[in-house]
XYZ file of C-alpha atoms in Angstrom:
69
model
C -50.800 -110.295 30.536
C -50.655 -107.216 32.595
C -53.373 -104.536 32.435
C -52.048 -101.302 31.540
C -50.910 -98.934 34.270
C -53.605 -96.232 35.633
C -52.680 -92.566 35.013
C -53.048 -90.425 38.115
C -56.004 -88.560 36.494
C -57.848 -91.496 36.495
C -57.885 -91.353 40.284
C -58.891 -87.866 40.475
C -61.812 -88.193 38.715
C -63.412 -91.506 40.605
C -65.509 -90.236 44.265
C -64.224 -92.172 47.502
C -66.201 -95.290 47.386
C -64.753 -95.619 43.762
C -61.406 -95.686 45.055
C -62.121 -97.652 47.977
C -63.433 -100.423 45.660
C -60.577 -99.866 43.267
C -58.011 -100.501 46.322
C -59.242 -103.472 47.536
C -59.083 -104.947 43.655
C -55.405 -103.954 43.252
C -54.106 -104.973 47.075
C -56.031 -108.499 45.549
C -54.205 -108.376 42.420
C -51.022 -108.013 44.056
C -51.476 -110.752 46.387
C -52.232 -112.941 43.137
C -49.203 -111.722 41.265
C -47.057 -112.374 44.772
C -48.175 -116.322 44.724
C -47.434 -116.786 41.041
C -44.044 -114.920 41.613
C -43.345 -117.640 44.645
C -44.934 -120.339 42.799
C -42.505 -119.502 39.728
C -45.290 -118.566 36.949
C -44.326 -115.203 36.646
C -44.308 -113.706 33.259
C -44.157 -110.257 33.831
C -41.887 -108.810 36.543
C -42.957 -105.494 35.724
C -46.099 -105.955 36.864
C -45.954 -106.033 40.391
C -44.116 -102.677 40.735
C -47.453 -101.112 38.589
C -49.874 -102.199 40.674
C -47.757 -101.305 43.829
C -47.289 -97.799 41.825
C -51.348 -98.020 41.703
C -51.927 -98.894 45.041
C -49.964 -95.973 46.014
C -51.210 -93.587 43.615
C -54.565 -94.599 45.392
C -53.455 -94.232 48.955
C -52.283 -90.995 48.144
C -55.281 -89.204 46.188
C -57.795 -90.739 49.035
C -55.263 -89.462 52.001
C -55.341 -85.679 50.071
C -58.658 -86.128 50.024
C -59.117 -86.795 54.012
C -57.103 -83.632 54.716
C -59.543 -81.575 53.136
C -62.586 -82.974 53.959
């Protein structure tokens, strides 16, 4: 089962390390979902264009974040 897809508020409110942390679990994530996808387990093919969607969403709040700072 897929977890539910991350609003971009959620993002907002988490500080840098937060993110960082998040990042690393979704790039993981989407490595799993890639194998199970090759290995023909898939169940949901929905789910690897949410956590993309997340990854991005992340990306893109910390790189806002490193033009300000």
């Amino acid at each position: 089962p897929a977890k539910h897809m991350a609003k971009k508020t959620d993002f907002k409110t988490k500080n840098e390390s937060e993110l960082a942390t998040l990042l690393k679990e979704k790039r993981e994530e989407l490595r799993t979902l890639r194998f199970s996808i090759a290995g023909g387990r898939s169940k949901d093919g929905n789910a690897l264009r949410a956590v993309r969607a997340d990854v991005a969403r992340i990306m893109t709040e910390l790189g806002k974040r490193a033009k300000v700072a």
